[in-house]
Tab-separated table of C-alpha atoms in Angstrom:
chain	number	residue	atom	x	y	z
A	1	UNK	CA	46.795	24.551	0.925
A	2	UNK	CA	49.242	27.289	-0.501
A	3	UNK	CA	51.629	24.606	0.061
A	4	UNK	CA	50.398	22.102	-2.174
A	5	UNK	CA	49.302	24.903	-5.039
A	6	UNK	CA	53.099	26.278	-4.932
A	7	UNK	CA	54.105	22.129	-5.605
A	8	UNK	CA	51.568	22.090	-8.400
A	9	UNK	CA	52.728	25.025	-9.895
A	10	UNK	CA	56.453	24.370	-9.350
A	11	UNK	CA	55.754	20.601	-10.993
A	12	UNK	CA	53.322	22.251	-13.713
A	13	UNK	CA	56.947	24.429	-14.608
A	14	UNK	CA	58.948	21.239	-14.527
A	15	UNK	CA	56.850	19.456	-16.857
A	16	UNK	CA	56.857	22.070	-19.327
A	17	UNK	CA	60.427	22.578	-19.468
A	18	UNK	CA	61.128	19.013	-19.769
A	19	UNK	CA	58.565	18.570	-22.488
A	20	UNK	CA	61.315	20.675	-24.604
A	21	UNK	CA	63.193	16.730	-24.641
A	22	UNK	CA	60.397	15.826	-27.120
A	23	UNK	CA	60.850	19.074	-28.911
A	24	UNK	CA	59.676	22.774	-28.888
A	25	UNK	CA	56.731	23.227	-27.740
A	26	UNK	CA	54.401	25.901	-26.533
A	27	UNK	CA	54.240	24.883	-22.966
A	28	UNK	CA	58.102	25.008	-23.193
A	29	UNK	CA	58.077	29.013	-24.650
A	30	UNK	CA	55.937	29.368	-21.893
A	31	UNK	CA	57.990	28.460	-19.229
A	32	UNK	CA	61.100	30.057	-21.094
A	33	UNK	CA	59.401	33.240	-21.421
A	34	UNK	CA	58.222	33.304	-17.786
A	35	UNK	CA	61.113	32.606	-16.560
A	36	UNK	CA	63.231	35.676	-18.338
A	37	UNK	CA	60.570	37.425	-16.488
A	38	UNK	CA	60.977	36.655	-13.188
A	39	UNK	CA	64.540	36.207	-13.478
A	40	UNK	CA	64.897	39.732	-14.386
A	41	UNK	CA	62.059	40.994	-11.868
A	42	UNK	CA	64.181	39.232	-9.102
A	43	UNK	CA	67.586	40.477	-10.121
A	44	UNK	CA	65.877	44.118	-10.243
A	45	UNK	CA	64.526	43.915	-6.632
A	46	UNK	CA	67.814	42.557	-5.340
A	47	UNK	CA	69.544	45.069	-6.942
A	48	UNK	CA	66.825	47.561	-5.246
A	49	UNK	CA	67.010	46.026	-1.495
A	50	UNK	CA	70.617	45.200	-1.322
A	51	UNK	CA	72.371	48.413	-3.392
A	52	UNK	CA	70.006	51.369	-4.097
A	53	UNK	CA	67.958	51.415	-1.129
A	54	UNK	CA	70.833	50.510	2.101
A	55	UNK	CA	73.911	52.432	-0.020
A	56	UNK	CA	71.884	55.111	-1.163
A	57	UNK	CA	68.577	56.104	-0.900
A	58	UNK	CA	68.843	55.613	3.300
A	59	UNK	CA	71.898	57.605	3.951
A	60	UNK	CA	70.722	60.367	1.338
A	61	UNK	CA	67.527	60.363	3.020
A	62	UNK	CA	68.825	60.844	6.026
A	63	UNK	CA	71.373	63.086	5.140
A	64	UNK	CA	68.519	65.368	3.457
A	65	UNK	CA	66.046	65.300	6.856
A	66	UNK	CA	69.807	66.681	8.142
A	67	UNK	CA	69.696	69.402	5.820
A	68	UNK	CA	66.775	70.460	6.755
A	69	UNK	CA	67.587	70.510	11.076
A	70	UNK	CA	70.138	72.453	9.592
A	71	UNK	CA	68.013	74.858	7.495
A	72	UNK	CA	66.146	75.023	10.533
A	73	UNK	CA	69.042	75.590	13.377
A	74	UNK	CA	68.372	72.788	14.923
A	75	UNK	CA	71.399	70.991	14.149
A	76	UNK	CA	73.302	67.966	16.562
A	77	UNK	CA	76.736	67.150	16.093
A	78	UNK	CA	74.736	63.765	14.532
A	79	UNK	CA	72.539	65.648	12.270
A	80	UNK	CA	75.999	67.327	10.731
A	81	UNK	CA	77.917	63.877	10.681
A	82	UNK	CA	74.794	63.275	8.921
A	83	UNK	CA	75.199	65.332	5.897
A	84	UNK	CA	78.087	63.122	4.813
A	85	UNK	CA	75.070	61.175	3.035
A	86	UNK	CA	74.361	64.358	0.652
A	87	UNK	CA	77.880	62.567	-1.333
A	88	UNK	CA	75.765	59.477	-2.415
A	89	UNK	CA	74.307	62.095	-4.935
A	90	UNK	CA	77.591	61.577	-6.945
A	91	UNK	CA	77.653	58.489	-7.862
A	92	UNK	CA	73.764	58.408	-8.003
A	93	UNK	CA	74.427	61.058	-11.034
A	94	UNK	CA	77.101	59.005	-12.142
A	95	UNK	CA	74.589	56.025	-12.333
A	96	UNK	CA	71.995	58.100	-14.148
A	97	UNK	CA	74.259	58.762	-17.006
A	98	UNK	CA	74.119	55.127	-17.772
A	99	UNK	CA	70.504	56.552	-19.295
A	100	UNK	CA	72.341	58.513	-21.887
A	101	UNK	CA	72.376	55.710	-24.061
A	102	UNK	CA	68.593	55.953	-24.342
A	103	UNK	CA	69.238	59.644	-26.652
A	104	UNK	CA	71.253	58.958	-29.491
A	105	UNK	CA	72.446	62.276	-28.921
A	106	UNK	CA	74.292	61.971	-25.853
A	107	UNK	CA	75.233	58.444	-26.249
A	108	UNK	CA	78.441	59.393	-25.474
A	109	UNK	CA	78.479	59.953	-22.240
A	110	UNK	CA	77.623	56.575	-21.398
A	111	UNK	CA	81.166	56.289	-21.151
A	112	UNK	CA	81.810	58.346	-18.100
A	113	UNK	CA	80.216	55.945	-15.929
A	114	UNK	CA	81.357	52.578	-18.294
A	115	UNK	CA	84.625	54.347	-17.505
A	116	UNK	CA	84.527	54.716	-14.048
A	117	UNK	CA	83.298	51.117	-13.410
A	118	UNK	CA	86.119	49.710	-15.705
A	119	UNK	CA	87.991	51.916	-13.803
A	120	UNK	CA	86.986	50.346	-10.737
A	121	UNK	CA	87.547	47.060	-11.583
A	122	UNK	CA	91.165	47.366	-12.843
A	123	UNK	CA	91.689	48.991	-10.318
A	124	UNK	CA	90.164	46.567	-7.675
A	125	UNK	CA	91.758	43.086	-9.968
A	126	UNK	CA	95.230	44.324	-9.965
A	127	UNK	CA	96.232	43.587	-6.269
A	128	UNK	CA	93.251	41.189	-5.547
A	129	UNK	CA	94.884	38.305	-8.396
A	130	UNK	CA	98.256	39.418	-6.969
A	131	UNK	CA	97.107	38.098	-3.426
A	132	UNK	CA	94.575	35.744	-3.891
A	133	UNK	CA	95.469	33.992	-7.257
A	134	UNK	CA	99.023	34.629	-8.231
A	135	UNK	CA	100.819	34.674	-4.562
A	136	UNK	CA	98.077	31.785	-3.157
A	137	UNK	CA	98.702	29.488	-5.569
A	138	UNK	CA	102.544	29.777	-6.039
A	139	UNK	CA	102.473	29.123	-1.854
A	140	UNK	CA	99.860	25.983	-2.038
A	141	UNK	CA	102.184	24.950	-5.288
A	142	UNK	CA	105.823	24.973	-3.137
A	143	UNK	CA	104.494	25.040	0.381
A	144	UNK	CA	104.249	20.721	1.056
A	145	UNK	CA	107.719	20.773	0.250
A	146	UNK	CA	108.434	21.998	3.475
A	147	UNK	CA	106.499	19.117	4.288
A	148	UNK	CA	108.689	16.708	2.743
A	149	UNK	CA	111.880	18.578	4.457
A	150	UNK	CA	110.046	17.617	7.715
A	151	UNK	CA	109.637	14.510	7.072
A	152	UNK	CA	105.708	14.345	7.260
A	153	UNK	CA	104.553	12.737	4.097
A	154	UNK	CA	104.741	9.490	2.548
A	155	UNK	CA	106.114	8.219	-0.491
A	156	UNK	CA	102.710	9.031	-2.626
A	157	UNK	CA	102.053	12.081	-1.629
A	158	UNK	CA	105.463	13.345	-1.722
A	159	UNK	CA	104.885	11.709	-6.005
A	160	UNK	CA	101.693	14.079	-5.883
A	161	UNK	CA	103.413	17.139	-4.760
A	162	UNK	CA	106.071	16.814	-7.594
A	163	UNK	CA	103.858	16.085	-9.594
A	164	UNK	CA	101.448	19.136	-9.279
A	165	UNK	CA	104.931	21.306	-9.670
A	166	UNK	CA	105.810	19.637	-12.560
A	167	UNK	CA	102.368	19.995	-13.994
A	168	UNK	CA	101.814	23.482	-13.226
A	169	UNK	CA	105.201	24.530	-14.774
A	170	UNK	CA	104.572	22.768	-18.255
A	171	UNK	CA	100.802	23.805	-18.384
A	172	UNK	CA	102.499	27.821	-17.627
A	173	UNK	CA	104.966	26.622	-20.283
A	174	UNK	CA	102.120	25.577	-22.932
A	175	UNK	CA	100.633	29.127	-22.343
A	176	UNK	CA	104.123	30.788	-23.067
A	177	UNK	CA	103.769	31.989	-26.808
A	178	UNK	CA	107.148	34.657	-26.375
A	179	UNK	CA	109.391	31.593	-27.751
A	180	UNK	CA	108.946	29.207	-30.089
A	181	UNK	CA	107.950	25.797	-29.007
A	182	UNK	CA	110.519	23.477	-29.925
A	183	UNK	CA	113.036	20.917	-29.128
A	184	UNK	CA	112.604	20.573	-25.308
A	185	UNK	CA	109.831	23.388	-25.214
A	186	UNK	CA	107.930	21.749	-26.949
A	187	UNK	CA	108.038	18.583	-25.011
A	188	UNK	CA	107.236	20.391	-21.878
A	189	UNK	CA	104.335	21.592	-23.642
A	190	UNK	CA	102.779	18.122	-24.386
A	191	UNK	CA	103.408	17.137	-20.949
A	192	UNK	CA	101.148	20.477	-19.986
A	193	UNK	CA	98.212	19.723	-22.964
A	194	UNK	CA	98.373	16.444	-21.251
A	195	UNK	CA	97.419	18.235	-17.811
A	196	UNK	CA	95.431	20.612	-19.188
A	197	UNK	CA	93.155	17.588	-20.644
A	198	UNK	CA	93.036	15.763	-17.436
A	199	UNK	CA	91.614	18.932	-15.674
A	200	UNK	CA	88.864	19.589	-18.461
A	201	UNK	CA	88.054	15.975	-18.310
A	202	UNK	CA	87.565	16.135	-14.690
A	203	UNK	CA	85.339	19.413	-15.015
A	204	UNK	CA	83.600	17.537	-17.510
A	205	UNK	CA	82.742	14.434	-15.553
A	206	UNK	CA	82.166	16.671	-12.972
A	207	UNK	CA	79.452	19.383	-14.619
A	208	UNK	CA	77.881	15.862	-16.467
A	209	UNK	CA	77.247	14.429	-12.859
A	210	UNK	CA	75.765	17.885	-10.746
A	211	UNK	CA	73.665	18.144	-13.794
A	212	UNK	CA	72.418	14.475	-13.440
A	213	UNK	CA	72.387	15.072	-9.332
A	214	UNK	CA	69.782	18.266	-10.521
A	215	UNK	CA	68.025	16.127	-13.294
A	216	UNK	CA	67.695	13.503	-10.287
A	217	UNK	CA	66.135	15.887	-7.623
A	218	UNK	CA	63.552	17.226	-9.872
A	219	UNK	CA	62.575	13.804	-10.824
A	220	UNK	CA	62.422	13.444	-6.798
A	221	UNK	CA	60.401	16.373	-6.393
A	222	UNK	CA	57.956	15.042	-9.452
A	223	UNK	CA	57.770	11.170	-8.015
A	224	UNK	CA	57.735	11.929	-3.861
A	225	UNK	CA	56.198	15.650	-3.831
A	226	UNK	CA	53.779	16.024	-6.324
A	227	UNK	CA	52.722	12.826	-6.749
A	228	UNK	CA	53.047	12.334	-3.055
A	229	UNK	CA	49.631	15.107	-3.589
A	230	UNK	CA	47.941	13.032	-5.846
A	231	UNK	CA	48.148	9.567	-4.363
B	1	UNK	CA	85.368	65.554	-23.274
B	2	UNK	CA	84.162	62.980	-24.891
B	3	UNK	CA	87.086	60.663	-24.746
B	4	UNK	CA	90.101	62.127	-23.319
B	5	UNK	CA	87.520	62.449	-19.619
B	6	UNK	CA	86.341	59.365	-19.571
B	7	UNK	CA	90.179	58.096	-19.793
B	8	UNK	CA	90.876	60.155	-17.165
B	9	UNK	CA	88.487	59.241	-14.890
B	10	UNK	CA	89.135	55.609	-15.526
B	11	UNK	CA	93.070	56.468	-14.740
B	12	UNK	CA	92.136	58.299	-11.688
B	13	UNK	CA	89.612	55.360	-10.012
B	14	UNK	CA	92.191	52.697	-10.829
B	15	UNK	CA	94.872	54.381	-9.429
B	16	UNK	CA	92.981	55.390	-6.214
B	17	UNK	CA	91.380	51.972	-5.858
B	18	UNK	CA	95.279	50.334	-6.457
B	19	UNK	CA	96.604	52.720	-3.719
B	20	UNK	CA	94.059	52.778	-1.065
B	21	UNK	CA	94.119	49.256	-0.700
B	22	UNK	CA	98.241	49.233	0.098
B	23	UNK	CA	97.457	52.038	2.938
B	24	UNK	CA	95.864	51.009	5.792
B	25	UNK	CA	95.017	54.343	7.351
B	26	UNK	CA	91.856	54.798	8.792
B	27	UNK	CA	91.094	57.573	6.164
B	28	UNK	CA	92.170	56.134	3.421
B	29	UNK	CA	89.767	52.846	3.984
B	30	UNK	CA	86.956	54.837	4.754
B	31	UNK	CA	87.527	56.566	0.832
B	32	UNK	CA	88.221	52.852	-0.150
B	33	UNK	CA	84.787	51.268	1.206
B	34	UNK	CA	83.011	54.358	0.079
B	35	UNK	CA	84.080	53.899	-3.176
B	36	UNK	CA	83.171	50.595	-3.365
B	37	UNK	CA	79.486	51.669	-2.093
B	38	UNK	CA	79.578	53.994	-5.125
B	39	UNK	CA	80.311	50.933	-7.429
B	40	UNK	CA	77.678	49.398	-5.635
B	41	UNK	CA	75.496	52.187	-6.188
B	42	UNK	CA	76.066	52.519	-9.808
B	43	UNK	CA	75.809	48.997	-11.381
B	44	UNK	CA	72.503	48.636	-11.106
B	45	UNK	CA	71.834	51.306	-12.923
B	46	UNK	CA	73.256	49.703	-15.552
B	47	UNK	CA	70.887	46.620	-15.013
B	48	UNK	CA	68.035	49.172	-15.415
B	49	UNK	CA	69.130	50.177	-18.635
B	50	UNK	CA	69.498	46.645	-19.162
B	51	UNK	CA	65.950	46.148	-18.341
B	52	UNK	CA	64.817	49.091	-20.436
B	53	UNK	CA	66.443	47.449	-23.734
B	54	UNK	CA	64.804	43.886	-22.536
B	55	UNK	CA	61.457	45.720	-22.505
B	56	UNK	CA	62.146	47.681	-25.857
B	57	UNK	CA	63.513	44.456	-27.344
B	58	UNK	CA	59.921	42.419	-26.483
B	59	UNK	CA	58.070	45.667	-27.218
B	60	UNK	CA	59.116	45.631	-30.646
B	61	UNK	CA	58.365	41.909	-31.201
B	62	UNK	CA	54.537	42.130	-30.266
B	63	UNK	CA	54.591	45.541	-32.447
B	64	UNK	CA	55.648	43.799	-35.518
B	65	UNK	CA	53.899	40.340	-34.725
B	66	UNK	CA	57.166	38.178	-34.999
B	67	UNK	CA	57.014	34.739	-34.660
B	68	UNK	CA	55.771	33.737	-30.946
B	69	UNK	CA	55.503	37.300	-30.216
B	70	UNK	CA	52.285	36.741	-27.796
B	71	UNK	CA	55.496	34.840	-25.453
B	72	UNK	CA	56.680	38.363	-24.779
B	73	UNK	CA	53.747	39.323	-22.437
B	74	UNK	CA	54.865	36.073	-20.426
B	75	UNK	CA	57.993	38.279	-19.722
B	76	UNK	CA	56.308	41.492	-19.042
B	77	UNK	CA	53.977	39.706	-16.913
B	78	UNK	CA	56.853	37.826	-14.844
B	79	UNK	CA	58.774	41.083	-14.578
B	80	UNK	CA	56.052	43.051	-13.142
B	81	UNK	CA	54.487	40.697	-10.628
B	82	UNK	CA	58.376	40.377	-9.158
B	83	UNK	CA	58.773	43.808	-9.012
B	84	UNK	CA	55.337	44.885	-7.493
B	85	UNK	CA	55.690	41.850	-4.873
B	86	UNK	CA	59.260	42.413	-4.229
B	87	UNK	CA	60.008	46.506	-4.188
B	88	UNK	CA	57.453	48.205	-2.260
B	89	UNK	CA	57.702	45.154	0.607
B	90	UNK	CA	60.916	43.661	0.367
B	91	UNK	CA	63.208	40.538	-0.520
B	92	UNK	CA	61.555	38.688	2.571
B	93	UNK	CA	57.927	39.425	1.818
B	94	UNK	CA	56.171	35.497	1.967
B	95	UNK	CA	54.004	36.344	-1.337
B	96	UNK	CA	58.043	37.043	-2.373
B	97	UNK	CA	59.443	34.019	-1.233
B	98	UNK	CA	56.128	31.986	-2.498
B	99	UNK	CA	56.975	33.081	-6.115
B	100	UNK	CA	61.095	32.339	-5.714
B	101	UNK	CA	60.649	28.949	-3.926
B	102	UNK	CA	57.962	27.387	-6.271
B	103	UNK	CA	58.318	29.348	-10.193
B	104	UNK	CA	62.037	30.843	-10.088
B	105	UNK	CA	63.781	27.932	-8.279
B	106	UNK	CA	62.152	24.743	-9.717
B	107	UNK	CA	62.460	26.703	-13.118
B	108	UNK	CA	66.337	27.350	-12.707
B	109	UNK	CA	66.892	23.910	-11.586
B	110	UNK	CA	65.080	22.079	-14.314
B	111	UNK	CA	66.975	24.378	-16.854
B	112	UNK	CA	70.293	23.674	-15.692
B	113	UNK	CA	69.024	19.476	-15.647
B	114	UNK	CA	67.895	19.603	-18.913
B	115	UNK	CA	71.185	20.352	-19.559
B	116	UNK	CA	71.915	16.523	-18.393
B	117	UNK	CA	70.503	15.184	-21.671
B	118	UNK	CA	72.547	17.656	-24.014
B	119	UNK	CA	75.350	17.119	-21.974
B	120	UNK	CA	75.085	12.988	-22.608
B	121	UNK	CA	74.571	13.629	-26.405
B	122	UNK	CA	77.797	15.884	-26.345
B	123	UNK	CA	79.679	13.705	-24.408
B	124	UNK	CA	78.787	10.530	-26.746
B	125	UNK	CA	80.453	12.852	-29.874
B	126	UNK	CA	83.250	14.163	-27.561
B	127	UNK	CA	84.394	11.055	-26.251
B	128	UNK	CA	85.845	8.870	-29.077
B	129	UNK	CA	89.463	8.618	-28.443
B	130	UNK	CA	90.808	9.563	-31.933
B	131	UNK	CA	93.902	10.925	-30.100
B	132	UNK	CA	96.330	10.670	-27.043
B	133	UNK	CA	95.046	13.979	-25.862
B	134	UNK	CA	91.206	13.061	-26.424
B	135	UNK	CA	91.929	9.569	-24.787
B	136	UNK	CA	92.702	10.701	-21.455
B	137	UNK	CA	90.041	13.642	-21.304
B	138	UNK	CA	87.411	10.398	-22.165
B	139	UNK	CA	89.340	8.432	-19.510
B	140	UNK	CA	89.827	11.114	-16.705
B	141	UNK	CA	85.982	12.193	-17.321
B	142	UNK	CA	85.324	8.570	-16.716
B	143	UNK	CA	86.964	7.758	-13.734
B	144	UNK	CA	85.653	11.114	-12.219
B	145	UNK	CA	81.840	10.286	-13.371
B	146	UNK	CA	82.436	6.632	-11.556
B	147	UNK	CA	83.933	7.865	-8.245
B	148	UNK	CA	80.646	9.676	-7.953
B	149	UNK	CA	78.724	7.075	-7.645
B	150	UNK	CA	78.405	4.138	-5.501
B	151	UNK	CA	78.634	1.370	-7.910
B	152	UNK	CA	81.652	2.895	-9.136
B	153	UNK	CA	83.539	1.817	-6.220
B	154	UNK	CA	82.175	-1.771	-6.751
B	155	UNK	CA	83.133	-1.576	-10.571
B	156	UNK	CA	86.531	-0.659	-9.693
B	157	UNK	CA	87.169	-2.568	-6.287
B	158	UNK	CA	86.911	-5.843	-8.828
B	159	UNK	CA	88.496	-4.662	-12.307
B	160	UNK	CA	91.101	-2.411	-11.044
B	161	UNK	CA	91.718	-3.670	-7.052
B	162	UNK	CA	95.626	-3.318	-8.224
B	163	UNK	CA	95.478	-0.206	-8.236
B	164	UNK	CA	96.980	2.118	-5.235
B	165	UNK	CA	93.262	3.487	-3.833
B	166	UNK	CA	92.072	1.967	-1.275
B	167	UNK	CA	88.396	3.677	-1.476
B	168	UNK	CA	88.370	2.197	-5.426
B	169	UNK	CA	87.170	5.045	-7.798
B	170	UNK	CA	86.249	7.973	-5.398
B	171	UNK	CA	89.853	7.599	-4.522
B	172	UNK	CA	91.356	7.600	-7.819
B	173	UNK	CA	88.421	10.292	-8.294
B	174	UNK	CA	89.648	12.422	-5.679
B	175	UNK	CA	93.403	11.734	-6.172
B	176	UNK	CA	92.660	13.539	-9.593
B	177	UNK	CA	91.029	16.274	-8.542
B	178	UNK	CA	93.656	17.030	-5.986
B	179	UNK	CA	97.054	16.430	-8.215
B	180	UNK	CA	96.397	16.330	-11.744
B	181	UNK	CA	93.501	18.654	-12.105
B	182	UNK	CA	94.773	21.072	-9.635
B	183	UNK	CA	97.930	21.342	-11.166
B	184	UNK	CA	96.495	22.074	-14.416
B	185	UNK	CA	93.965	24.894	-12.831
B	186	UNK	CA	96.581	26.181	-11.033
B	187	UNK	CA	98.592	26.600	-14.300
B	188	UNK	CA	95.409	28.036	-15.895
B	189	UNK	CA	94.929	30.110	-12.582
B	190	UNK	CA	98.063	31.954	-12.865
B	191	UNK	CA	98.316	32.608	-16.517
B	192	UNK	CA	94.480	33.881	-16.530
B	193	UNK	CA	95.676	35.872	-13.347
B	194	UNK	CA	98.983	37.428	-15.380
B	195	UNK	CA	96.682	38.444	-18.513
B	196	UNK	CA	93.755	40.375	-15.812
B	197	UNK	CA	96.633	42.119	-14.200
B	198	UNK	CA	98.187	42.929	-17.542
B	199	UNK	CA	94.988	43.856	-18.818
B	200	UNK	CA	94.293	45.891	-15.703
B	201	UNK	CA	97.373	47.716	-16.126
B	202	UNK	CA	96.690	48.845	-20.033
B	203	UNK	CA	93.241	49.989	-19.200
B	204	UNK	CA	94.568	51.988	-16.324
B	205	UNK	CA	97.254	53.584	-18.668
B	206	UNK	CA	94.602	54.087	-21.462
B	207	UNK	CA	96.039	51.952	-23.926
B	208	UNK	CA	93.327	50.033	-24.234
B	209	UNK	CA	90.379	51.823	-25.052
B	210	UNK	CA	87.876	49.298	-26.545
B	211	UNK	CA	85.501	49.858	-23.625
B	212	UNK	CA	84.685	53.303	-24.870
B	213	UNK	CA	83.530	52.187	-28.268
B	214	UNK	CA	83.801	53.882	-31.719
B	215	UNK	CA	82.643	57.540	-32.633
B	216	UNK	CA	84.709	60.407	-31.921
């Protein structure tokens, strides 16, 4: 039974957002508006279960019932390792400054934890695109050619691998705004707009058909489940 | 102390998180995975606050009676049955999982396939081929949109049997994806890759400074 109320409700939702192809429409808002809702009520309780509560609120917990063995003199070589926990109170505080924003006096210090994130990140990107994007993709650009030294592949993909080199280098070129582009520059960077406009028309024949592969599941879901209730 | 230790903290993380990951002491990766727990930790502090303004935002419109204000109790409403359901017993509760499966999911996917519609109306502008360049976006979109589907093979195993793959358009489909395209992304990859590290690098230094916003 809560089976077939959760496909009525799920193809009550569908309707309503599709009803948005005639035009806008107050079962449409409605669906909009709920789903901001639970969108945001979702991301907040993943948030909760899978950063606050595991990263911080256990070990400080824990680290605070250590305290108090401590306090106490009842303390275990665990209990002290324990008290490691009482550290998640930094970047807890750290956190809480984000609500600084909420008094226009102390705005301002919004930016210690803004700053600390960026921080972070930069921090994190710098050898992370070295490795994964920069070195990774120079390798996978040159490495079949060790292939073709050994002999391995045939004429077309050996055509492919040049290929990819010499599209890679002109669409790198195109991007290269410390020289002018002319004469032969500027060749090479036709021959990398020309790349450049076979990859965004593959990413657009690509995003047109997963949204028509979505568009044709929910019409699934409409014809086989919900109707599959009815009839 | 209200810019010059905010840069300094910024400096100091980015250095730390830079260095700790080139030392693979057993120390120095414990201060690197707790510090990534404390990035963990804070974020979603900032997607409280960005909750707060949500609330404050749709607060406002039913106080002043905009246009479709009555919508905004649709959010509040969403919002708190998610959070009631989902804090106090967890990601895995089956009232939980009841509300993701049938309101969130069908929601999000119908969203994203309404998209399919737009998308076709776009496309019908986009694709004229007033130029070389436009051409072979229209053509490469096509012959990627055709290898996806059966008939396309069919289409192609007649019109185009000529042509080097064997499989019709899926091969021609896939051939693109794996030469052309990936040759362009990878020229995209890298340059986007050079600017983030470049970036990186001038926020570390605290010569770029945007982030902190204006004010003294």
């Amino acid at each position: 039974m809560i089976e077939i109320i959760g496909i009525w409700v799920a193809a009550f939702l569908t309707l309503c957002i599709y009803s948005f192809l005639y035009r806008d429409n107050p079962f449409y808002r409605f669906a909009e508006h709920l789903f901001v809702g639970i969108s945001v009520g979702y991301g907040i309780v993943i948030a909760m279960h899978q950063g606050i509560i595991p990263l911080a609120w256990v070990p400080l917990s824990e680290a605070m019932s250590a305290l108090w063995t401590v306090i106490t003199g009842q303390a275990t070589p665990e209990t002290i390792n324990a008290l490691w926990g009482l550290v998640k109170i930094i970047p807890i505080a750290i956190g809480l400054l984000f609500f600084a924003r909420l008094s226009p006096r102390h705005t301002w210090l919004i930016r210690y934890p803004i700053a600390i994130l960026i921080g972070f990140g930069a921090g994190i990107a710098i050898p992370n695109e070295l490795q994964a994007n920069i070195f990774a993709q120079t390798r996978g650009t040159i490495a079949p050619f060790a292939a073709i030294n050994a002999g391995t592949l045939s004429a077309w993909d050996i055509f492919g691998t040049i290929l990819i080199v010499i599209g890679v280098i002109c669409t790198l070129i195109y991007f290269f705004f410390s020289m002018e582009h002319r004469g032969a520059i500027s060749w090479l960077s036709k021959v990398g707009i020309a790349f450049l406009m076979v990859g965004f028309g593959a990413a657009f024949g690509n995003t047109v058909m997963g949204r028509l592969a979505l568009m044709i599941h929910r019409v699934g879901f409409l014809i086989k489940d919900w109707l599959g209730t009815i009839f | 102390m209200k810019r010059q230790v905010p840069l300094a903290l910024c400096f100091l993380f980015g250095i730390v998180m830079i260095l700790t990951q080139f030392v693979p002491h057993k120390y120095v990766q414990a201060l690197y995975k707790e510090f990534i727990d404390w990035g963990l930790i804070i974020s979603p502090f900032a997607l409280v606050l960005a909750v707060i303004t949500l609330i404050q935002t749709h607060t406002t419109r039913v106080r002043r009676r905009t246009e479709h204000w009555q919508y905004s109790f649709l959010v509040f409403a969403g919002m708190i049955i998610m959070v009631c359901v989902g804090v106090p017993f967890g990601e895995q509760d089956s009232v939980f999982v009841w509300l993701y499966d049938n309101v969130q999911v069908p929601m999000d996917a119908t969203m994203f396939s309404l998209l399919a519609f737009f998308i076709a109306s776009a496309a019908f502008r986009a694709f004229r081929a007033r130029s070389f360049e436009a051409t072979l976006l229209l053509v490469t979109a096509m012959i990627v949109m055709l290898g996806n589907i059966p008939i396309g093979d069919l289409v192609w195993n007649k019109v185009m049997s000529w042509t080097p793959w064997a499989d019709g358009a899926s091969g021609a489909r896939q051939w693109i994806l794996d030469v052309l395209n990936s040759a362009a992304r990878r020229g995209i990859i890298l340059g986007v890759s050079l600017g983030v590290i470049s970036q990186s690098i001038r926020i570390i230094l605290g010569i770029e400074r945007s982030y902190l916003g204006g004010g003294d």
